[in-house]
PDB file of N, CA and C in Angstrom:
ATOM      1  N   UNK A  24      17.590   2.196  10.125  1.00  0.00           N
ATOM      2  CA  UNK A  24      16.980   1.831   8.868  1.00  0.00           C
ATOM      3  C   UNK A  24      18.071   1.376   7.906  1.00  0.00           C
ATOM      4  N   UNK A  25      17.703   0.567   7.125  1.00  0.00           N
ATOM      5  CA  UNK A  25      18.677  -0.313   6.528  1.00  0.00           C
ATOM      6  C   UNK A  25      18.159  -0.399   4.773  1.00  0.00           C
ATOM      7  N   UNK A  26      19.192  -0.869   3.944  1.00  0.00           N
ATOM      8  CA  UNK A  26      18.171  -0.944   2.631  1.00  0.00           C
ATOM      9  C   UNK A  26      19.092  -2.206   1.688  1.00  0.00           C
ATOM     10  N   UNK A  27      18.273  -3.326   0.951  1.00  0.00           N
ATOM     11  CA  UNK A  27      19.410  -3.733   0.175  1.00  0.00           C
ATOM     12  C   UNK A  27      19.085  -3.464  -1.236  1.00  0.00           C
ATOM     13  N   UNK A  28      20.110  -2.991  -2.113  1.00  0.00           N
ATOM     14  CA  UNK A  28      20.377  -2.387  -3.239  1.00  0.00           C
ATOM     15  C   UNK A  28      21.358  -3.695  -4.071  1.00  0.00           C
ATOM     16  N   UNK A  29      20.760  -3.316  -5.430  1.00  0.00           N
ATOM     17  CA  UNK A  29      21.501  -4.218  -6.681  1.00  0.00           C
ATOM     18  C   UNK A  29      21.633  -2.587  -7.834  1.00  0.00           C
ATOM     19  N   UNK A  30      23.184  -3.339  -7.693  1.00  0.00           N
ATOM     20  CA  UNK A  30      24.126  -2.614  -8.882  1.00  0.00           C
ATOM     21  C   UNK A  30      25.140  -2.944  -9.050  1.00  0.00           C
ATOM     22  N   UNK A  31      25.257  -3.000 -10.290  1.00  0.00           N
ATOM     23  CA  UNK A  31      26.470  -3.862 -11.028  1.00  0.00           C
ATOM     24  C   UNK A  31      26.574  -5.087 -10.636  1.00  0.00           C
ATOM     25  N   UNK A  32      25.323  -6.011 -10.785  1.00  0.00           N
ATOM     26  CA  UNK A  32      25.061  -7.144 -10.481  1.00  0.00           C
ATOM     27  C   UNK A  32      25.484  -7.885  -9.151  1.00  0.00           C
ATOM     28  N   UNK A  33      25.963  -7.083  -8.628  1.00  0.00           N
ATOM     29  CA  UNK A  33      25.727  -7.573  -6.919  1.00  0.00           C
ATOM     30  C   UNK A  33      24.916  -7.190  -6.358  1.00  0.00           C
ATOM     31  N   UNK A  34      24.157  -7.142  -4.687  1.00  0.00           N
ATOM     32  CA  UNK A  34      23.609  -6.994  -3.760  1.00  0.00           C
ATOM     33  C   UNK A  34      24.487  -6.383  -2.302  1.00  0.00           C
ATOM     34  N   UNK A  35      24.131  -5.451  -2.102  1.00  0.00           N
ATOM     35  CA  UNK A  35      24.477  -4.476  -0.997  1.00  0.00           C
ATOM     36  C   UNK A  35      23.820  -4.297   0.070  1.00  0.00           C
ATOM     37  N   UNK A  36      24.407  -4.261   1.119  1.00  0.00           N
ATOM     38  CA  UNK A  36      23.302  -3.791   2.356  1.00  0.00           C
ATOM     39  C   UNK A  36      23.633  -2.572   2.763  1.00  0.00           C
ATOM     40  N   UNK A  37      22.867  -1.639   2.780  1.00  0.00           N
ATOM     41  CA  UNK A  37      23.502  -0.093   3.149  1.00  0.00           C
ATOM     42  C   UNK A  37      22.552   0.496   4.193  1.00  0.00           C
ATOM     43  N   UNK A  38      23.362   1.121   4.447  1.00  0.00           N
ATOM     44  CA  UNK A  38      22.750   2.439   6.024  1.00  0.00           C
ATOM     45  C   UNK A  38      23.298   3.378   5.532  1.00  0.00           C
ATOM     46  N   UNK A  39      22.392   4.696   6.534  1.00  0.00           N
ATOM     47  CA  UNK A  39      22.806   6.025   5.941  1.00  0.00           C
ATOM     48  C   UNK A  39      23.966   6.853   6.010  1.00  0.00           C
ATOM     49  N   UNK A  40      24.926   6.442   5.486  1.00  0.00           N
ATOM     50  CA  UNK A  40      26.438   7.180   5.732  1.00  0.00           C
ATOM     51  C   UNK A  40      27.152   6.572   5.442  1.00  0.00           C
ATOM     52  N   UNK A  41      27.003   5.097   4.769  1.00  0.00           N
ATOM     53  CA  UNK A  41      28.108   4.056   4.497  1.00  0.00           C
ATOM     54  C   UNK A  41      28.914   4.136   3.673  1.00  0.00           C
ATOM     55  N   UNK A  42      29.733   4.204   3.358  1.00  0.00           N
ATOM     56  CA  UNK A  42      30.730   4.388   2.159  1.00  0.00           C
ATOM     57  C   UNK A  42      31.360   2.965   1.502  1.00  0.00           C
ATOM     58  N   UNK A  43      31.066   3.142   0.539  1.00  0.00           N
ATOM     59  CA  UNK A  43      30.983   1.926  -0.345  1.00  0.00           C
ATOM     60  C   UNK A  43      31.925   2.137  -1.709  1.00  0.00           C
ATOM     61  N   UNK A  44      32.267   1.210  -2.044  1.00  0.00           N
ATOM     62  CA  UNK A  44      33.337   0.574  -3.221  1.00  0.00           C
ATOM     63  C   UNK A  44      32.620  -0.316  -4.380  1.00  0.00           C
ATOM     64  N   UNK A  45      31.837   0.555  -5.511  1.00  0.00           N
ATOM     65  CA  UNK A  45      31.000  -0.861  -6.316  1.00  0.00           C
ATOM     66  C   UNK A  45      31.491  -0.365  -7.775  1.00  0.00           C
ATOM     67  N   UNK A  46      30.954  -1.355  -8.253  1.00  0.00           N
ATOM     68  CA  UNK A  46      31.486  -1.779  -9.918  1.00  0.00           C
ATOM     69  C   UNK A  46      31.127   0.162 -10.454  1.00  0.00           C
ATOM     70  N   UNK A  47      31.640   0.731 -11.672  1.00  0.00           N
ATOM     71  CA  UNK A  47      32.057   1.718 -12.007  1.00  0.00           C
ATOM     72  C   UNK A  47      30.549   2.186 -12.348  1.00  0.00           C
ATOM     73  N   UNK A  48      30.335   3.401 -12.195  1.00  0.00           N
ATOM     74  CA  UNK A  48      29.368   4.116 -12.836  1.00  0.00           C
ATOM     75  C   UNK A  48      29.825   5.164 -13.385  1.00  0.00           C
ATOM     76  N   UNK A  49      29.006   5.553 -14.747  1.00  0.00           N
ATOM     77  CA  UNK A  49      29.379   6.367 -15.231  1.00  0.00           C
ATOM     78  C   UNK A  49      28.691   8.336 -14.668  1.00  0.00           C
ATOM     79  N   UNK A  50      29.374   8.369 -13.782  1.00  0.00           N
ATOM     80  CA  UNK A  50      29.090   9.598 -13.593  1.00  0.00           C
ATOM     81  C   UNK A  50      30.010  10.795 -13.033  1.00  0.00           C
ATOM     82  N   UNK A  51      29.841  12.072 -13.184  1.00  0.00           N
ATOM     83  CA  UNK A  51      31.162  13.072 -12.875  1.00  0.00           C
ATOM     84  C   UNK A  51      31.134  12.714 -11.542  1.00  0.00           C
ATOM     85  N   UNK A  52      32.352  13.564 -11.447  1.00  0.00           N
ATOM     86  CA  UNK A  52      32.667  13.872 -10.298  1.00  0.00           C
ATOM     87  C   UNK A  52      32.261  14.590  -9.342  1.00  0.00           C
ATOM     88  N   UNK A  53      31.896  14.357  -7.972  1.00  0.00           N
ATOM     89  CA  UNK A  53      30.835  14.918  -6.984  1.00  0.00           C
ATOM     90  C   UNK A  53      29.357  15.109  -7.557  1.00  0.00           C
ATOM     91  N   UNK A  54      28.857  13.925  -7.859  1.00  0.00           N
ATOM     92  CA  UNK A  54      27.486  13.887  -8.639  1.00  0.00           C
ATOM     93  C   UNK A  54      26.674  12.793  -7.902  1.00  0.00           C
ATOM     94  N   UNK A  55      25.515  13.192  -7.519  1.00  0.00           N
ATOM     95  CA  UNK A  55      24.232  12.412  -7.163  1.00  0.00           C
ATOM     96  C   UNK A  55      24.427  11.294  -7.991  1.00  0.00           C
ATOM     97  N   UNK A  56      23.479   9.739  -7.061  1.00  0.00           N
ATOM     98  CA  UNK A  56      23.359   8.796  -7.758  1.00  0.00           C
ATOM     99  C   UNK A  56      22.189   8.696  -7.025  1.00  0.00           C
ATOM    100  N   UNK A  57      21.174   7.725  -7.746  1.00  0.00           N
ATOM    101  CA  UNK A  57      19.983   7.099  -7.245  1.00  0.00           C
ATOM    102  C   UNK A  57      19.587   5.521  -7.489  1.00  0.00           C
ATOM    103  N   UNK A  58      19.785   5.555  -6.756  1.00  0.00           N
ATOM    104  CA  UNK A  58      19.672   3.574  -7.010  1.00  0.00           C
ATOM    105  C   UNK A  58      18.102   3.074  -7.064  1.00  0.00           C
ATOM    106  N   UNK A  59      17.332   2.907  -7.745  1.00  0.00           N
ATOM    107  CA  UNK A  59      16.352   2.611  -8.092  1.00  0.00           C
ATOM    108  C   UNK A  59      15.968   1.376  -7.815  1.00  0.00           C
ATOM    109  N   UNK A  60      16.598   0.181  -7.833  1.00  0.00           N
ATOM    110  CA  UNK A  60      16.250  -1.293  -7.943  1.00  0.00           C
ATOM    111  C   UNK A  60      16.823  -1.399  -6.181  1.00  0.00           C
ATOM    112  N   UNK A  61      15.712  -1.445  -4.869  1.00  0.00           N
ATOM    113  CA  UNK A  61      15.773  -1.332  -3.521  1.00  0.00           C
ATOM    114  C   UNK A  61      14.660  -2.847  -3.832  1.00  0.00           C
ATOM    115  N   UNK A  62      16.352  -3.868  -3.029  1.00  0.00           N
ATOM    116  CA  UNK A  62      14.997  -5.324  -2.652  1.00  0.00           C
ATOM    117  C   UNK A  62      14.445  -5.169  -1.764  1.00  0.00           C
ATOM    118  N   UNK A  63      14.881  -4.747  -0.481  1.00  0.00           N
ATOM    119  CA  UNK A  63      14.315  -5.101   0.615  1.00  0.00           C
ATOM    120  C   UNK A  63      14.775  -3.858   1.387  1.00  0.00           C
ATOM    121  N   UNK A  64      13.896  -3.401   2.543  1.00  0.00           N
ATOM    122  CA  UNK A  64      13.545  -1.886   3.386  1.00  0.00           C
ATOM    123  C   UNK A  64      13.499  -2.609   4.814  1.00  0.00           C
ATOM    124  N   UNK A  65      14.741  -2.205   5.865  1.00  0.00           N
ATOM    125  CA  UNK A  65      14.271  -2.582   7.117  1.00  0.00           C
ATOM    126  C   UNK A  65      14.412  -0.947   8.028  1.00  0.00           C
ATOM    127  N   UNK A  66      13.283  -1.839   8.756  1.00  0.00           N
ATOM    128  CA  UNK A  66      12.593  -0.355   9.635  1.00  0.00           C
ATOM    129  C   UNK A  66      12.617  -1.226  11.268  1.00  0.00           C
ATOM    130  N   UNK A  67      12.351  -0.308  12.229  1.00  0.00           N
ATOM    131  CA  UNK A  67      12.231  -0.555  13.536  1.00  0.00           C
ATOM    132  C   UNK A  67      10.644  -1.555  13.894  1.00  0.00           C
ATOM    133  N   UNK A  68       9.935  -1.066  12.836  1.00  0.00           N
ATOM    134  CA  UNK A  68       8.541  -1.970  12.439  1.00  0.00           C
ATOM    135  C   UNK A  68       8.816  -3.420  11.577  1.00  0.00           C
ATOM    136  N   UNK A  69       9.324  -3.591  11.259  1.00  0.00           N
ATOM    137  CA  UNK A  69       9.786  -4.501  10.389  1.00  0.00           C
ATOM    138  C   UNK A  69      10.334  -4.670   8.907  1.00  0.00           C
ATOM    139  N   UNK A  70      10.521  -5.509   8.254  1.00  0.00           N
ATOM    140  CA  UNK A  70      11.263  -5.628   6.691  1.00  0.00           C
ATOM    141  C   UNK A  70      10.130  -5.443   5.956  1.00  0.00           C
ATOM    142  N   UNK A  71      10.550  -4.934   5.162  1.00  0.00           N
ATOM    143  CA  UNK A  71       9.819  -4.671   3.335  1.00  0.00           C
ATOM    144  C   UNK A  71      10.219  -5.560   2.581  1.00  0.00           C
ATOM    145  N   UNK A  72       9.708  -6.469   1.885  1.00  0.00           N
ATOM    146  CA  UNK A  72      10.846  -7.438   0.614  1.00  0.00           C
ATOM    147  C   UNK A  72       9.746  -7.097  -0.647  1.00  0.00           C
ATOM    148  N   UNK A  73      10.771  -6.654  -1.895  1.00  0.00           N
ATOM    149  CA  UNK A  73      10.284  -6.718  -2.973  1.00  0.00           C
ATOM    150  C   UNK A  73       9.902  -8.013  -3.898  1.00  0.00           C
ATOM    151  N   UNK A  74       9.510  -7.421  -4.645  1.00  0.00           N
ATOM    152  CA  UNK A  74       9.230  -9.135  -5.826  1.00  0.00           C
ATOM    153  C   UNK A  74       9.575  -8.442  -7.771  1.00  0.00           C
ATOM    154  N   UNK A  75      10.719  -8.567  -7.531  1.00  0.00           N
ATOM    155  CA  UNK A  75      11.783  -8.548  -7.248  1.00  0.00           C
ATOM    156  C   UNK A  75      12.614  -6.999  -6.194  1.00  0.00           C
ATOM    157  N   UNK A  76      11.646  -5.682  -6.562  1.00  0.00           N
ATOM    158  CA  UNK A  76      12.297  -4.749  -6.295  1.00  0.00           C
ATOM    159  C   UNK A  76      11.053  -4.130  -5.277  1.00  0.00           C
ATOM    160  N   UNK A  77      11.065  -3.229  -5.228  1.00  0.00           N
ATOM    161  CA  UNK A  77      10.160  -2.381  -3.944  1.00  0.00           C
ATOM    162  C   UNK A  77      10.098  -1.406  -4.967  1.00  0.00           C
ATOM    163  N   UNK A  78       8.392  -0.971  -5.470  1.00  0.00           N
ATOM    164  CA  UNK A  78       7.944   0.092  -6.679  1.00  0.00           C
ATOM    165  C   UNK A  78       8.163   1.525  -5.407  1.00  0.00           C
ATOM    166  N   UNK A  79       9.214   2.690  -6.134  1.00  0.00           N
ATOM    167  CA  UNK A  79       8.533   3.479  -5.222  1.00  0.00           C
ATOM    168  C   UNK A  79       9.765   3.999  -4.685  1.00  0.00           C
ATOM    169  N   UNK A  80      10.607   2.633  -4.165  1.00  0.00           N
ATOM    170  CA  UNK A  80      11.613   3.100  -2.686  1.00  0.00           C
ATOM    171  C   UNK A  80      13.087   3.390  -3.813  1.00  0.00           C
ATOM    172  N   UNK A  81      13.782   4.463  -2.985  1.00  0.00           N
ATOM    173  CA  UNK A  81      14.793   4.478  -3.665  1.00  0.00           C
ATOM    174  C   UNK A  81      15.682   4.859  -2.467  1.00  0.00           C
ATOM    175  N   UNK A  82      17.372   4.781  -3.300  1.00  0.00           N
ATOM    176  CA  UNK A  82      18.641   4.902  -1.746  1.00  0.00           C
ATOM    177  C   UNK A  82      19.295   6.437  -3.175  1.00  0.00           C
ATOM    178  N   UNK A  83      19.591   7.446  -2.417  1.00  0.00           N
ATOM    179  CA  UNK A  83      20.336   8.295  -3.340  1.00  0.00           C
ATOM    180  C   UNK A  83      21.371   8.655  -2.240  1.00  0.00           C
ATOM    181  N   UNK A  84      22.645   8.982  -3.052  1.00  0.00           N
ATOM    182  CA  UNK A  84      24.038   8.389  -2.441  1.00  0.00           C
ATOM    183  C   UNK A  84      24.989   9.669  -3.139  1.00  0.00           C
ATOM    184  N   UNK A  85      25.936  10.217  -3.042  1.00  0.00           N
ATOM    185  CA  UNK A  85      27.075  11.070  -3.391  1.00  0.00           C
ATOM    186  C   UNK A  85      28.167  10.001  -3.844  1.00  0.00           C
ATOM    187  N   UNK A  86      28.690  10.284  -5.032  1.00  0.00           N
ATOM    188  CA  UNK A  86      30.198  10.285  -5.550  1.00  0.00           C
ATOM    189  C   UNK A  86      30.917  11.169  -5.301  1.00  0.00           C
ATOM    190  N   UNK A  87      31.928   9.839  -4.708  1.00  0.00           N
ATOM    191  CA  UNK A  87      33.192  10.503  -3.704  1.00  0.00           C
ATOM    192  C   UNK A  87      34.181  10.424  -5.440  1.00  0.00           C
ATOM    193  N   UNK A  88      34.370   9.138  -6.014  1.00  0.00           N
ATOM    194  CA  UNK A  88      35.343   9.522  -6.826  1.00  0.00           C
ATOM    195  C   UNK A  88      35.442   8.012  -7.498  1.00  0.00           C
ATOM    196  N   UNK A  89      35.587   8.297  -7.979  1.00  0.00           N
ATOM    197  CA  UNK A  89      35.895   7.196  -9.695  1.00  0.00           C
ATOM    198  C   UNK A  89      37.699   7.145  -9.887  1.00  0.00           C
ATOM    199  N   UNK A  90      37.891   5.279  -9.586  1.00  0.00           N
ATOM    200  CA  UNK A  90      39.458   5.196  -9.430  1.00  0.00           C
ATOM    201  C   UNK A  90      39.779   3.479  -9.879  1.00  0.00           C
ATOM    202  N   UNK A  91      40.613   3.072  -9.451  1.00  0.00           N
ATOM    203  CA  UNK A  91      41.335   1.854  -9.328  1.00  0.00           C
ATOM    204  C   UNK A  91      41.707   0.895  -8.709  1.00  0.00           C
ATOM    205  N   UNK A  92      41.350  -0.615  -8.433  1.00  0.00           N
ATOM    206  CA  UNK A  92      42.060  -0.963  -7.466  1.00  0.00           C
ATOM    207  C   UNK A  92      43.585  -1.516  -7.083  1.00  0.00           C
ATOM    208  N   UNK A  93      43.939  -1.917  -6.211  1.00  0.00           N
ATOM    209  CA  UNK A  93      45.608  -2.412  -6.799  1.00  0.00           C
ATOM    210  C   UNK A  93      45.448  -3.746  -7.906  1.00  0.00           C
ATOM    211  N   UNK A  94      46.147  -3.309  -8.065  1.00  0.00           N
ATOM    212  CA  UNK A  94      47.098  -4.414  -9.472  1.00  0.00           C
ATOM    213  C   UNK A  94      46.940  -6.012  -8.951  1.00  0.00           C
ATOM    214  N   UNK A  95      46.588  -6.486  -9.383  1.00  0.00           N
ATOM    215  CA  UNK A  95      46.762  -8.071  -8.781  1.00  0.00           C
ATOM    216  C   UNK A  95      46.832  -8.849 -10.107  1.00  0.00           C
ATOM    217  N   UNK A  96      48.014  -9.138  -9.709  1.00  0.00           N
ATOM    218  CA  UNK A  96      48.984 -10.073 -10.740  1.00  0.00           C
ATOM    219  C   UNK A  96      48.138 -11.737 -11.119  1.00  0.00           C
ATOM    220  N   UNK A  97      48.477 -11.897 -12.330  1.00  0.00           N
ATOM    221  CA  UNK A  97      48.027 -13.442 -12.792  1.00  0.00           C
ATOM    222  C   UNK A  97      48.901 -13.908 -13.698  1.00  0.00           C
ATOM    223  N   UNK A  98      49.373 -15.045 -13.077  1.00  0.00           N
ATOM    224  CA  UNK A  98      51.093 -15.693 -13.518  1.00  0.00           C
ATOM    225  C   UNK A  98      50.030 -16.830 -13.978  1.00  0.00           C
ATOM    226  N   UNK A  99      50.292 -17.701 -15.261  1.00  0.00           N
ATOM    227  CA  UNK A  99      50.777 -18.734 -15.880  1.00  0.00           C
ATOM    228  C   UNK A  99      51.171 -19.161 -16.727  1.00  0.00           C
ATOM    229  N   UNK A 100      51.198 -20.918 -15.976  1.00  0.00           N
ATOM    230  CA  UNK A 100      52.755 -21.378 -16.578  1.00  0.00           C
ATOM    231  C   UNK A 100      52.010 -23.104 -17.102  1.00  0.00           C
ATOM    232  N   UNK A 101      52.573 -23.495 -18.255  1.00  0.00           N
ATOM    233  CA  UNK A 101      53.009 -25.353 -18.271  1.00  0.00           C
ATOM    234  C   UNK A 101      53.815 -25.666 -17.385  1.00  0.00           C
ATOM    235  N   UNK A 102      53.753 -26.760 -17.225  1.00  0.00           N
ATOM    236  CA  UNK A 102      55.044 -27.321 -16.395  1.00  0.00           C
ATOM    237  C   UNK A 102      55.920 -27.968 -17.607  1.00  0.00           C
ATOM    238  N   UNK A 103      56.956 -27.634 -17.735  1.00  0.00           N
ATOM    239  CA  UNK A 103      58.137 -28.802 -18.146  1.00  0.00           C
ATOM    240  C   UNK A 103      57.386 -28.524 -20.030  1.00  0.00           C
ATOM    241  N   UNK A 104      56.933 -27.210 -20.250  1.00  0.00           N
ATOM    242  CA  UNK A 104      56.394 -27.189 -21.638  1.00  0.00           C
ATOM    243  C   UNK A 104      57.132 -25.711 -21.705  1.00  0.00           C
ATOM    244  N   UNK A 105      57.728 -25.178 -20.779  1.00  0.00           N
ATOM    245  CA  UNK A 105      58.755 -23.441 -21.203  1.00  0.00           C
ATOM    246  C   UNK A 105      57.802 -22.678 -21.787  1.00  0.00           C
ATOM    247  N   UNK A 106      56.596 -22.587 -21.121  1.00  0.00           N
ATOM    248  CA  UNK A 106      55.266 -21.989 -21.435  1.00  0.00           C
ATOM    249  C   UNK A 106      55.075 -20.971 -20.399  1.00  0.00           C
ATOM    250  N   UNK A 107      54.897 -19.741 -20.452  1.00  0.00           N
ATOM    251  CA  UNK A 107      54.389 -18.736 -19.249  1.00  0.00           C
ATOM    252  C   UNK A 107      54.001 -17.414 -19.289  1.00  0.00           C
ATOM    253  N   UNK A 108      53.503 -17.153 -18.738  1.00  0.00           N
ATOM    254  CA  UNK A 108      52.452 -15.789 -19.000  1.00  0.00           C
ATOM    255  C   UNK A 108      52.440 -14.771 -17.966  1.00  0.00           C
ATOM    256  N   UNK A 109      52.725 -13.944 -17.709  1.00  0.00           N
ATOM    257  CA  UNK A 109      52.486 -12.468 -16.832  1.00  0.00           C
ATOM    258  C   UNK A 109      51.329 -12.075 -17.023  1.00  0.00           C
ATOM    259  N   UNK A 110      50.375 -11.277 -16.234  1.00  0.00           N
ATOM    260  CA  UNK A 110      49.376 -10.188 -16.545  1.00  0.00           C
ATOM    261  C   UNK A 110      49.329  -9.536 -15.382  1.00  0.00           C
ATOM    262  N   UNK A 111      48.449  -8.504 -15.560  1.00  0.00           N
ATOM    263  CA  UNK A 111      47.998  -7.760 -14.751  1.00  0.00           C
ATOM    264  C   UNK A 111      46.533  -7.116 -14.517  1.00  0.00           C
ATOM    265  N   UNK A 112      45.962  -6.768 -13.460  1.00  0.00           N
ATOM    266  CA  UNK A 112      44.528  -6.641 -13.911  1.00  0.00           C
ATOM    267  C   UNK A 112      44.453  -5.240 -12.621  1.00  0.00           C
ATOM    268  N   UNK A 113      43.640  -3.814 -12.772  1.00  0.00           N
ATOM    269  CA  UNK A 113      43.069  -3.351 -12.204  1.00  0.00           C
ATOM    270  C   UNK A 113      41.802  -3.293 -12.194  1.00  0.00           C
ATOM    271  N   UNK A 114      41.165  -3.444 -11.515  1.00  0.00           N
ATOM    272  CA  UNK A 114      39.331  -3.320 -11.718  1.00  0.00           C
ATOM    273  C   UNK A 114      38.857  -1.996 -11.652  1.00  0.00           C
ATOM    274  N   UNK A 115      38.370  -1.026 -12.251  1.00  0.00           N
ATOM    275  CA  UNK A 115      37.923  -0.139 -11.398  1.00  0.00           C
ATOM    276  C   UNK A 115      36.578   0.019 -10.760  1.00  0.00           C
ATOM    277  N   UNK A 116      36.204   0.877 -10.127  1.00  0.00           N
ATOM    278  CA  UNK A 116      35.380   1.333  -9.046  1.00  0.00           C
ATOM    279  C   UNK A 116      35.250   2.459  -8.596  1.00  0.00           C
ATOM    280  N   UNK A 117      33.830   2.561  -8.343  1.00  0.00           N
ATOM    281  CA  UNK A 117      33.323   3.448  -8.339  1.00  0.00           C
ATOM    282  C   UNK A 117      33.491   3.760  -6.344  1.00  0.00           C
ATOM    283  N   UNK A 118      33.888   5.043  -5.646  1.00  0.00           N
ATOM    284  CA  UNK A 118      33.126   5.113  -4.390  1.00  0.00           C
ATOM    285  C   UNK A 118      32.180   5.835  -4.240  1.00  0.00           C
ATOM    286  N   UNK A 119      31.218   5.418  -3.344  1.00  0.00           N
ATOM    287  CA  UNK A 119      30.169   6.413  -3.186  1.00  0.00           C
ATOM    288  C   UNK A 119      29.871   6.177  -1.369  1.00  0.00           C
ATOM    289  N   UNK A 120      29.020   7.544  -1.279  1.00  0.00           N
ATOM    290  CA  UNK A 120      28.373   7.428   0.515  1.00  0.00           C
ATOM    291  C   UNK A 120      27.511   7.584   0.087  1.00  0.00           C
ATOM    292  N   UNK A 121      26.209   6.962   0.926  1.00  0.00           N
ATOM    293  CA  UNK A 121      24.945   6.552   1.189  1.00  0.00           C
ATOM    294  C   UNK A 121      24.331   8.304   1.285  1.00  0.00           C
ATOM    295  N   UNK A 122      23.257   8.367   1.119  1.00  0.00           N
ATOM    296  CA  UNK A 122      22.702   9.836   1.245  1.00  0.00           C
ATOM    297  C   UNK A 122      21.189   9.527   2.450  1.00  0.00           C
ATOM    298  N   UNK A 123      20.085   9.090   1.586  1.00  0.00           N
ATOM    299  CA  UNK A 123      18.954   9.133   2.204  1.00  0.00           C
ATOM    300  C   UNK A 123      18.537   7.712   1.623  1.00  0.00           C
ATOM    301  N   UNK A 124      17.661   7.078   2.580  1.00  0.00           N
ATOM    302  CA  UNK A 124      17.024   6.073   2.299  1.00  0.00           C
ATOM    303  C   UNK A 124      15.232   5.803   2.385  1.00  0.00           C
ATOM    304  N   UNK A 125      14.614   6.378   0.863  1.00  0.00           N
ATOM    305  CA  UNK A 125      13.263   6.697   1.010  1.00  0.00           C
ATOM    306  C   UNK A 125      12.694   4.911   0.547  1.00  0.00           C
ATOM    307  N   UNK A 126      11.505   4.610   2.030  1.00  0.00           N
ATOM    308  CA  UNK A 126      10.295   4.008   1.224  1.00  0.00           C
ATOM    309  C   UNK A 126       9.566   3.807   0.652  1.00  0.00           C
TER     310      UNK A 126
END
């Protein structure tokens, strides 16, 4: 059984145990999540597709931990104008594992 989930404006495909890396949520540490907005439900019978979401179905999942990703640098420059710029950017993110996946 399979489920796809929207949060933090992407789309996910998850199974039960998957461990996943998505945009930050605000929640403690080792704390339930429930993802509410489930597009689409696949079963051994076939797919479910919402319009937009599936009333009803939800994916609830464990937080592993709230962190950072590496640093990835953003250099620029003019050419031939002695113009240039350093930065740096971490994103953070949220991990979580998949729990149960109700229809």
């Amino acid at each position: 059984m399979y489920a796809i989930i929207e949060t933090g404006g992407k789309q996910y495909r998850v199974r039960e145990g998957d461990i996943l890396f998505i945009e930050k949520l605000e929640a403690g540490a080792d704390g339930d999540i429930v993802f509410d907005k489930v597009m689409a439900v696949g079963t051994d019978e076939g797919t479910t597709f919402g319009t937009p979401a599936i009333s009803g179905a939800s994916v609830s999942a464990k937080l592993i931990k709230n962190g950072k990703a590496k640093k990835v640098t953003v250099f620029t420059y003019r050419k031939r104008k002695g113009s240039k710029r350093k930065m740096g950017h971490r994103q953070p993110y949220t991990k979580v594992q998949i729990g149960t996946i109700t229809a």
